[in-house]
CSV table of C-alpha atoms in Angstrom, one decimal:
chain,number,residue,atom,x,y,z
A,1,UNK,CA,13.6,3.2,24.5
A,2,UNK,CA,11.0,2.1,27.1
A,3,UNK,CA,11.7,-0.4,29.8
A,4,UNK,CA,11.9,-4.0,28.7
A,5,UNK,CA,8.8,-6.1,29.4
A,6,UNK,CA,8.6,-9.7,30.1
A,7,UNK,CA,6.5,-11.9,27.8
A,8,UNK,CA,3.8,-13.9,29.4
A,9,UNK,CA,2.3,-17.3,28.9
A,10,UNK,CA,-0.8,-17.2,26.7
A,11,UNK,CA,-3.4,-19.4,28.5
A,12,UNK,CA,-5.3,-20.6,25.4
A,13,UNK,CA,-2.2,-22.2,24.0
A,14,UNK,CA,-1.4,-25.0,26.4
A,15,UNK,CA,-1.5,-28.5,25.1
A,16,UNK,CA,-2.4,-28.2,21.4
A,17,UNK,CA,-1.4,-31.0,19.1
A,18,UNK,CA,0.2,-31.4,15.6
A,19,UNK,CA,-3.2,-32.3,14.3
A,20,UNK,CA,-3.9,-28.5,14.3
A,21,UNK,CA,-2.6,-27.7,10.8
A,22,UNK,CA,-3.4,-24.1,11.4
A,23,UNK,CA,0.3,-23.6,11.9
A,24,UNK,CA,2.2,-23.0,8.7
A,25,UNK,CA,5.6,-24.3,9.8
A,26,UNK,CA,5.5,-25.4,13.4
A,27,UNK,CA,6.1,-29.1,13.0
A,28,UNK,CA,8.1,-30.4,10.0
A,29,UNK,CA,6.3,-33.8,10.4
A,30,UNK,CA,2.9,-32.5,9.5
A,31,UNK,CA,1.7,-28.9,8.7
A,32,UNK,CA,5.0,-27.6,7.1
A,33,UNK,CA,5.1,-30.4,4.6
A,34,UNK,CA,1.5,-29.8,3.7
A,35,UNK,CA,2.0,-26.1,3.1
A,36,UNK,CA,5.1,-26.7,0.9
A,37,UNK,CA,3.1,-29.0,-1.4
A,38,UNK,CA,0.4,-26.4,-1.6
A,39,UNK,CA,3.0,-23.7,-2.6
A,40,UNK,CA,4.4,-25.9,-5.3
A,41,UNK,CA,1.0,-26.3,-7.0
A,42,UNK,CA,0.4,-22.5,-7.0
A,43,UNK,CA,3.9,-21.4,-8.0
A,44,UNK,CA,3.0,-21.2,-11.7
A,45,UNK,CA,0.0,-18.9,-11.1
A,46,UNK,CA,1.7,-16.1,-9.1
A,47,UNK,CA,-0.4,-13.0,-9.4
A,48,UNK,CA,-0.9,-9.6,-7.7
A,49,UNK,CA,-3.2,-8.1,-5.0
A,50,UNK,CA,-4.3,-4.5,-4.9
A,51,UNK,CA,-5.4,-2.7,-1.8
A,52,UNK,CA,-7.1,0.8,-1.8
A,53,UNK,CA,-5.3,3.1,0.6
A,54,UNK,CA,-6.7,5.9,2.8
A,55,UNK,CA,-5.0,8.5,4.9
A,56,UNK,CA,-2.7,11.5,4.4
A,57,UNK,CA,0.5,13.1,5.7
A,58,UNK,CA,-1.2,16.0,7.4
A,59,UNK,CA,-3.2,16.1,9.6
A,60,UNK,CA,-3.6,12.3,10.0
A,61,UNK,CA,0.1,11.4,9.7
A,62,UNK,CA,-0.3,7.9,8.2
A,63,UNK,CA,-1.7,5.8,5.3
A,64,UNK,CA,-3.7,2.6,6.0
A,65,UNK,CA,-5.2,-0.3,4.2
A,66,UNK,CA,-8.1,-2.6,5.1
A,67,UNK,CA,-7.1,-6.3,5.5
A,68,UNK,CA,-9.6,-9.1,6.1
A,69,UNK,CA,-8.4,-11.8,8.5
A,70,UNK,CA,-9.9,-14.9,10.1
A,71,UNK,CA,-12.9,-17.2,9.4
A,72,UNK,CA,-15.3,-15.7,9.1
A,73,UNK,CA,-13.1,-12.8,7.8
A,74,UNK,CA,-13.2,-9.5,9.8
A,75,UNK,CA,-11.8,-6.2,8.6
A,76,UNK,CA,-8.8,-4.5,10.2
A,77,UNK,CA,-7.2,-1.2,9.4
A,78,UNK,CA,-3.4,-1.5,9.2
A,79,UNK,CA,-0.7,1.2,9.0
A,80,UNK,CA,1.4,0.6,5.9
A,81,UNK,CA,5.0,0.2,7.0
A,82,UNK,CA,7.9,-0.8,4.7
A,83,UNK,CA,10.3,0.0,7.5
A,84,UNK,CA,9.5,-3.1,9.6
A,85,UNK,CA,8.8,-6.8,8.9
A,86,UNK,CA,6.2,-7.9,11.3
A,87,UNK,CA,2.5,-7.4,10.8
A,88,UNK,CA,0.6,-7.2,14.1
A,89,UNK,CA,-2.9,-6.6,15.4
A,90,UNK,CA,-4.1,-5.5,18.8
A,91,UNK,CA,-5.1,-8.8,20.4
A,92,UNK,CA,-7.5,-10.0,23.1
A,93,UNK,CA,-5.2,-12.6,24.6
A,94,UNK,CA,-6.3,-10.9,26.9
A,95,UNK,CA,-5.2,-7.4,26.2
A,96,UNK,CA,-2.9,-5.9,28.9
A,97,UNK,CA,-2.6,-2.5,27.2
A,98,UNK,CA,-4.4,-1.7,24.0
A,99,UNK,CA,-5.1,1.7,22.5
A,100,UNK,CA,-8.4,3.0,21.0
A,101,UNK,CA,-9.0,1.3,17.6
A,102,UNK,CA,-11.6,1.2,14.9
A,103,UNK,CA,-12.4,-2.5,15.5
A,104,UNK,CA,-12.5,-4.9,18.4
A,105,UNK,CA,-9.1,-6.6,19.2
A,106,UNK,CA,-8.4,-9.8,17.3
A,107,UNK,CA,-9.4,-13.0,19.3
A,108,UNK,CA,-6.9,-15.8,18.9
A,109,UNK,CA,-8.1,-19.4,18.9
A,110,UNK,CA,-5.4,-22.1,19.5
A,111,UNK,CA,-3.4,-20.9,16.5
A,112,UNK,CA,0.0,-20.1,18.0
A,113,UNK,CA,3.3,-20.3,16.2
A,114,UNK,CA,5.8,-22.2,18.2
A,115,UNK,CA,9.2,-20.9,19.4
A,116,UNK,CA,11.2,-23.2,17.1
A,117,UNK,CA,9.2,-22.3,14.0
A,118,UNK,CA,11.4,-20.9,11.2
A,119,UNK,CA,9.3,-17.7,11.1
A,120,UNK,CA,9.9,-17.2,14.8
A,121,UNK,CA,13.6,-17.8,14.4
A,122,UNK,CA,13.7,-15.2,11.5
A,123,UNK,CA,12.3,-12.5,13.8
A,124,UNK,CA,15.5,-12.7,15.9
A,125,UNK,CA,18.0,-13.2,13.1
A,126,UNK,CA,21.0,-12.7,13.0
A,127,UNK,CA,21.0,-13.2,16.8
A,128,UNK,CA,19.8,-16.4,18.5
A,129,UNK,CA,16.9,-16.4,20.9
A,130,UNK,CA,16.0,-18.4,24.0
A,131,UNK,CA,12.7,-20.0,24.2
A,132,UNK,CA,10.9,-19.3,27.5
A,133,UNK,CA,8.1,-21.5,26.3
A,134,UNK,CA,8.4,-23.9,23.4
A,135,UNK,CA,4.7,-23.8,22.4
A,136,UNK,CA,4.6,-20.0,21.7
A,137,UNK,CA,6.8,-17.4,19.9
A,138,UNK,CA,7.1,-14.3,21.9
A,139,UNK,CA,8.0,-11.0,20.1
A,140,UNK,CA,8.7,-7.4,20.9
A,141,UNK,CA,9.0,-4.8,18.2
A,142,UNK,CA,10.3,-1.3,19.0
A,143,UNK,CA,10.1,1.7,16.6
A,144,UNK,CA,12.2,4.8,16.3
A,145,UNK,CA,9.5,6.9,17.7
A,146,UNK,CA,9.6,4.8,20.9
A,147,UNK,CA,6.4,3.0,20.1
A,148,UNK,CA,6.3,-0.8,20.6
A,149,UNK,CA,4.2,-3.9,20.5
A,150,UNK,CA,4.6,-7.0,22.8
A,151,UNK,CA,2.9,-10.2,22.0
A,152,UNK,CA,3.0,-13.7,20.4
A,153,UNK,CA,2.9,-14.9,16.8
A,154,UNK,CA,-0.3,-16.6,15.6
A,155,UNK,CA,-1.6,-17.8,12.2
A,156,UNK,CA,-4.9,-17.3,10.5
A,157,UNK,CA,-6.6,-17.0,7.1
A,158,UNK,CA,-6.1,-14.0,4.9
A,159,UNK,CA,-8.8,-14.0,2.2
A,160,UNK,CA,-7.3,-12.3,-0.9
A,161,UNK,CA,-8.6,-11.5,-4.4
A,162,UNK,CA,-5.9,-11.6,-7.1
A,163,UNK,CA,-5.6,-9.7,-10.3
A,164,UNK,CA,-5.8,-12.9,-12.4
A,165,UNK,CA,-9.4,-13.4,-11.0
A,166,UNK,CA,-8.5,-16.1,-8.4
A,167,UNK,CA,-9.4,-16.0,-4.8
A,168,UNK,CA,-7.3,-17.6,-2.1
A,169,UNK,CA,-7.2,-17.6,1.7
A,170,UNK,CA,-3.6,-18.5,2.7
A,171,UNK,CA,-2.8,-19.1,6.4
A,172,UNK,CA,-0.2,-16.5,7.3
A,173,UNK,CA,1.6,-15.6,10.5
A,174,UNK,CA,1.3,-12.2,12.3
A,175,UNK,CA,1.7,-10.7,15.7
A,176,UNK,CA,-1.0,-10.9,18.3
A,177,UNK,CA,-0.1,-7.8,20.3
A,178,UNK,CA,-1.4,-7.7,23.9
A,179,UNK,CA,0.7,-4.8,25.1
A,180,UNK,CA,1.3,-1.6,23.0
A,181,UNK,CA,3.1,1.6,23.7
A,182,UNK,CA,2.0,4.4,21.3
A,183,UNK,CA,3.7,7.7,21.9
A,184,UNK,CA,2.4,11.2,21.1
A,185,UNK,CA,-0.8,13.0,21.7
A,186,UNK,CA,-2.5,11.7,18.4
A,187,UNK,CA,-1.6,8.0,17.9
A,188,UNK,CA,-2.8,6.4,14.6
A,189,UNK,CA,-6.4,5.3,14.8
A,190,UNK,CA,-5.7,1.8,13.4
A,191,UNK,CA,-5.9,-1.8,14.5
A,192,UNK,CA,-2.2,-2.5,14.0
A,193,UNK,CA,0.7,-2.4,11.5
A,194,UNK,CA,1.2,-4.0,8.1
A,195,UNK,CA,4.9,-4.8,8.1
A,196,UNK,CA,6.3,-5.0,4.6
A,197,UNK,CA,10.1,-5.0,5.2
A,198,UNK,CA,12.5,-7.5,3.7
A,199,UNK,CA,12.5,-10.1,6.5
A,200,UNK,CA,11.0,-13.6,6.2
A,201,UNK,CA,8.2,-12.8,8.7
A,202,UNK,CA,6.6,-10.1,6.5
A,203,UNK,CA,3.3,-10.9,4.9
A,204,UNK,CA,4.8,-10.4,1.4
A,205,UNK,CA,7.6,-12.9,2.1
A,206,UNK,CA,5.1,-15.4,3.3
A,207,UNK,CA,2.9,-15.0,0.2
A,208,UNK,CA,5.9,-15.3,-2.0
A,209,UNK,CA,7.0,-18.5,-0.2
A,210,UNK,CA,3.6,-20.0,-1.0
A,211,UNK,CA,4.0,-19.1,-4.7
A,212,UNK,CA,1.0,-16.7,-4.6
A,213,UNK,CA,2.9,-13.5,-5.6
A,214,UNK,CA,6.3,-12.3,-6.7
A,215,UNK,CA,8.4,-10.8,-4.0
A,216,UNK,CA,7.5,-7.2,-5.1
A,217,UNK,CA,5.5,-4.5,-3.5
A,218,UNK,CA,4.5,-1.0,-4.7
A,219,UNK,CA,2.6,1.9,-3.4
A,220,UNK,CA,1.2,5.2,-4.7
A,221,UNK,CA,0.3,7.6,-2.0
A,222,UNK,CA,-1.7,10.7,-3.0
A,223,UNK,CA,-0.9,14.1,-1.7
A,224,UNK,CA,-4.7,14.7,-1.6
A,225,UNK,CA,-5.1,11.6,0.5
A,226,UNK,CA,-5.6,7.9,-0.4
A,227,UNK,CA,-3.9,5.9,-3.1
A,228,UNK,CA,-3.2,2.2,-3.6
A,229,UNK,CA,-0.8,-0.6,-2.5
A,230,UNK,CA,0.0,-3.8,-4.4
A,231,UNK,CA,1.8,-7.1,-3.8
A,232,UNK,CA,3.3,-8.8,-6.9
A,233,UNK,CA,4.7,-7.4,-10.2
A,234,UNK,CA,1.6,-7.3,-12.4
A,235,UNK,CA,1.4,-3.5,-12.0
A,236,UNK,CA,5.0,-2.7,-12.5
A,237,UNK,CA,5.4,-0.5,-15.6
A,238,UNK,CA,7.8,-1.9,-18.3
A,239,UNK,CA,9.3,1.6,-18.7
A,240,UNK,CA,9.5,5.0,-17.1
A,241,UNK,CA,10.8,3.8,-13.7
A,242,UNK,CA,14.1,5.1,-12.3
A,243,UNK,CA,15.8,2.2,-10.5
A,244,UNK,CA,18.6,1.9,-8.0
A,245,UNK,CA,20.1,-1.1,-6.3
A,246,UNK,CA,19.3,-2.1,-2.7
A,247,UNK,CA,22.1,-2.2,-0.2
A,248,UNK,CA,24.0,-5.5,-0.2
A,249,UNK,CA,24.2,-5.7,3.6
A,250,UNK,CA,22.2,-8.8,4.4
A,251,UNK,CA,21.9,-7.9,8.0
A,252,UNK,CA,19.6,-5.0,7.2
A,253,UNK,CA,15.9,-5.8,7.1
A,254,UNK,CA,14.9,-2.5,5.7
A,255,UNK,CA,15.0,-1.0,2.2
A,256,UNK,CA,18.3,0.8,2.2
A,257,UNK,CA,19.9,2.4,-0.9
A,258,UNK,CA,22.9,4.6,-1.5
A,259,UNK,CA,25.4,6.2,-1.4
A,260,UNK,CA,23.8,9.5,-2.4
A,261,UNK,CA,24.9,13.1,-2.3
A,262,UNK,CA,22.5,15.9,-1.2
A,263,UNK,CA,21.8,18.8,-3.6
A,264,UNK,CA,19.9,22.0,-2.8
A,265,UNK,CA,18.5,24.2,-5.6
A,266,UNK,CA,20.5,22.2,-8.1
A,267,UNK,CA,23.8,22.8,-6.3
A,268,UNK,CA,25.9,20.4,-4.3
A,269,UNK,CA,25.5,20.9,-0.5
A,270,UNK,CA,28.7,19.2,0.4
A,271,UNK,CA,26.9,16.4,2.2
A,272,UNK,CA,28.1,13.2,0.4
A,273,UNK,CA,27.9,9.4,0.6
A,274,UNK,CA,24.6,9.2,2.5
A,275,UNK,CA,22.7,6.0,3.2
A,276,UNK,CA,19.0,6.3,2.4
A,277,UNK,CA,16.1,4.2,3.8
A,278,UNK,CA,12.6,4.2,2.2
A,279,UNK,CA,10.0,3.9,5.0
A,280,UNK,CA,6.3,4.3,4.4
A,281,UNK,CA,5.7,3.9,8.2
A,282,UNK,CA,7.3,7.2,8.8
A,283,UNK,CA,5.2,10.4,8.3
A,284,UNK,CA,8.2,12.7,7.8
A,285,UNK,CA,11.8,12.5,6.7
A,286,UNK,CA,14.6,11.9,9.3
A,287,UNK,CA,18.1,13.0,8.2
A,288,UNK,CA,21.2,12.4,10.2
A,289,UNK,CA,22.6,15.4,12.0
A,290,UNK,CA,25.1,16.3,9.2
A,291,UNK,CA,22.4,16.3,6.4
A,292,UNK,CA,19.8,17.8,8.7
A,293,UNK,CA,21.9,20.7,9.8
A,294,UNK,CA,23.0,21.4,6.2
A,295,UNK,CA,19.4,21.5,4.9
A,296,UNK,CA,18.3,23.8,7.7
A,297,UNK,CA,21.3,26.1,7.2
A,298,UNK,CA,20.8,26.3,3.4
A,299,UNK,CA,17.0,26.9,3.8
A,300,UNK,CA,17.4,29.6,6.3
A,301,UNK,CA,20.2,31.4,4.4
A,302,UNK,CA,18.0,31.3,1.2
A,303,UNK,CA,14.9,32.5,3.0
A,304,UNK,CA,16.7,35.3,4.9
A,305,UNK,CA,18.2,36.5,1.6
A,306,UNK,CA,14.7,37.1,0.2
A,307,UNK,CA,13.1,38.3,3.4
A,308,UNK,CA,9.6,37.2,2.3
A,309,UNK,CA,9.1,34.7,5.2
A,310,UNK,CA,9.3,34.9,8.9
A,311,UNK,CA,9.7,32.2,11.6
A,312,UNK,CA,6.3,31.1,12.9
A,313,UNK,CA,7.4,30.3,16.4
A,314,UNK,CA,3.8,30.1,17.7
A,315,UNK,CA,3.1,27.1,15.3
A,316,UNK,CA,4.1,23.9,17.2
A,317,UNK,CA,3.0,21.5,14.4
A,318,UNK,CA,6.7,20.8,13.6
A,319,UNK,CA,10.0,22.1,15.0
A,320,UNK,CA,10.6,24.6,12.2
A,321,UNK,CA,7.8,26.6,10.6
A,322,UNK,CA,7.6,29.8,8.5
A,323,UNK,CA,4.8,32.3,7.8
A,324,UNK,CA,4.2,34.4,4.7
A,325,UNK,CA,2.6,37.8,4.4
A,326,UNK,CA,-0.6,35.9,3.7
A,327,UNK,CA,-1.4,32.4,5.0
A,328,UNK,CA,-0.6,29.6,2.6
A,329,UNK,CA,-3.9,28.0,1.3
A,330,UNK,CA,-2.4,24.8,-0.1
A,331,UNK,CA,0.9,23.0,-0.4
A,332,UNK,CA,1.3,24.2,-4.0
A,333,UNK,CA,1.6,27.8,-2.7
A,334,UNK,CA,5.0,27.1,-1.2
A,335,UNK,CA,6.7,26.3,-4.5
A,336,UNK,CA,7.6,29.9,-5.2
A,337,UNK,CA,9.3,30.4,-1.8
A,338,UNK,CA,11.4,27.3,-1.5
A,339,UNK,CA,14.0,25.5,-3.6
A,340,UNK,CA,14.0,21.8,-4.4
A,341,UNK,CA,16.2,19.2,-2.8
A,342,UNK,CA,17.6,16.1,-4.5
A,343,UNK,CA,19.4,12.9,-3.5
A,344,UNK,CA,21.8,12.1,-6.3
A,345,UNK,CA,23.0,8.4,-6.3
A,346,UNK,CA,26.6,8.2,-7.1
A,347,UNK,CA,26.8,4.5,-7.9
A,348,UNK,CA,24.5,4.8,-10.9
A,349,UNK,CA,24.3,7.2,-13.9
A,350,UNK,CA,21.5,9.9,-13.9
A,351,UNK,CA,19.7,8.5,-10.9
A,352,UNK,CA,18.3,11.0,-8.5
A,353,UNK,CA,15.3,11.2,-6.1
A,354,UNK,CA,13.8,14.7,-6.4
A,355,UNK,CA,12.2,16.4,-3.4
A,356,UNK,CA,10.3,19.4,-4.6
A,357,UNK,CA,9.2,21.8,-1.9
A,358,UNK,CA,5.8,20.1,-1.6
A,359,UNK,CA,7.7,16.9,-0.9
A,360,UNK,CA,9.4,18.2,2.2
A,361,UNK,CA,7.0,20.8,3.6
A,362,UNK,CA,3.4,20.8,5.0
A,363,UNK,CA,0.9,23.6,5.2
A,364,UNK,CA,-0.6,23.6,8.6
A,365,UNK,CA,-4.1,24.6,9.7
A,366,UNK,CA,-2.7,28.0,10.7
A,367,UNK,CA,-1.6,28.5,7.1
A,368,UNK,CA,2.2,28.2,7.8
A,369,UNK,CA,4.8,26.1,6.0
A,370,UNK,CA,6.6,23.7,8.2
A,371,UNK,CA,9.7,21.6,7.5
A,372,UNK,CA,8.9,17.9,7.2
A,373,UNK,CA,12.5,16.9,7.7
A,374,UNK,CA,13.5,16.1,11.3
A,375,UNK,CA,16.8,15.4,13.0
A,376,UNK,CA,17.1,11.6,12.9
A,377,UNK,CA,20.3,11.5,15.1
A,378,UNK,CA,18.2,12.9,18.0
A,379,UNK,CA,15.8,9.9,17.8
A,380,UNK,CA,18.6,7.3,17.5
A,381,UNK,CA,18.4,6.5,13.8
A,382,UNK,CA,22.2,7.0,13.5
A,383,UNK,CA,23.8,7.4,10.1
A,384,UNK,CA,20.7,6.7,8.0
A,385,UNK,CA,18.4,9.2,6.3
A,386,UNK,CA,14.8,8.1,6.3
A,387,UNK,CA,12.5,9.0,3.4
A,388,UNK,CA,9.0,9.0,4.8
A,389,UNK,CA,5.5,9.5,3.4
A,390,UNK,CA,5.9,13.2,2.9
A,391,UNK,CA,8.4,12.6,0.0
A,392,UNK,CA,6.8,9.4,-1.2
A,393,UNK,CA,3.6,11.1,-2.2
A,394,UNK,CA,2.5,11.3,-5.8
A,395,UNK,CA,5.1,8.8,-6.8
A,396,UNK,CA,4.8,5.1,-7.8
A,397,UNK,CA,7.4,3.5,-5.6
A,398,UNK,CA,8.3,-0.2,-6.2
A,399,UNK,CA,10.3,-2.4,-3.9
A,400,UNK,CA,11.6,-5.3,-5.9
A,401,UNK,CA,13.1,-7.9,-3.6
A,402,UNK,CA,13.7,-10.4,-6.4
A,403,UNK,CA,16.0,-8.0,-8.4
A,404,UNK,CA,17.2,-6.3,-5.2
A,405,UNK,CA,16.2,-2.8,-6.4
A,406,UNK,CA,13.9,0.1,-5.7
A,407,UNK,CA,12.3,2.2,-8.4
A,408,UNK,CA,10.1,5.3,-8.6
A,409,UNK,CA,8.3,7.6,-11.0
A,410,UNK,CA,5.9,10.5,-10.7
A,411,UNK,CA,2.3,9.3,-10.9
A,412,UNK,CA,-1.3,10.2,-10.4
A,413,UNK,CA,-2.1,8.3,-7.2
A,414,UNK,CA,-5.8,9.3,-7.1
A,415,UNK,CA,-6.7,6.7,-9.7
A,416,UNK,CA,-6.8,3.0,-8.8
A,417,UNK,CA,-5.4,0.6,-11.4
A,418,UNK,CA,-8.2,-1.0,-13.5
A,419,UNK,CA,-7.1,-4.5,-12.8
């Protein structure tokens, strides 16, 4: 991880009063009480919100939605991330280190969340945190790819159109990031991250707390690019979804399921009892060293036995690539060369997550097939196995925080729901 940075005092925040009800939960004596009564009125009319998605796994490496924030509302492109809680924007507070982005940095306006605010406290849970300044909530998020954002929590209006026809502009908390580290030669060309994890600071949790949506999200990411994201349960099918329970470990703020056994070509691989994390913020899959080494060994043994493919050592798109006698033209061309993988969940009957070859391989610009499964142990993920966008494509994936379960089904993600 990169060197720890010190939070700094945000100059525009000094001396604001409780009269500024722009803070959702800063002072129990005023704004928090007001927001609670608002939530009570809206509880009965919880609905859903649909966002069109753009992006792809290759070559972009991410999927994004457009979210309008502020008054007047301004559009921001946010990377969809079910692997983290906090939503943040690059922020002119002023900006110490911001990366190129589609829009100008967000400009805060005396709308800080305080250090003692419940949302601020939830960021650090289960550990306690020390307040360097009572009138602002400092945050620092770090990601497995060694990216990070440093900033403060603010609140602003999020205008949303719901599937029941209503329009609302709730005041929600998010990160105002003034110092970002984005690794790699091609960082996402977005304005920030839409954190959709299980923590209380996520936008979904806040909307649910106000009674505007159920605590459910779903996404459908098209292999051709695009798709849709939704908050709430209006679009959850009544049948056809395969469900498995979320991990009962309350300390985890990500969507973890398991245990699962790894199968290759319909046969047990010997890799058992694996913990799985669904993470739309990860382009590729990251398996722990045991699972990763097993997959690579099985693939190479199978490929060598047929002698149709050769290592494409000159293709640096991903660590392991193969070339055929003729270049692959599309991801569908790889199906005849590779066997499917599957994660079979042992705590439920007939529940498995299928990874067809097109769900763990990409076809590069050079026409080679590259393995979209990386060694997670090498990047510090530990025992977990992360399922990223490459294997979430062309599936309707539903994260139901109310029933504590995740579900999926094959789907046509090119078609937006009519509602």
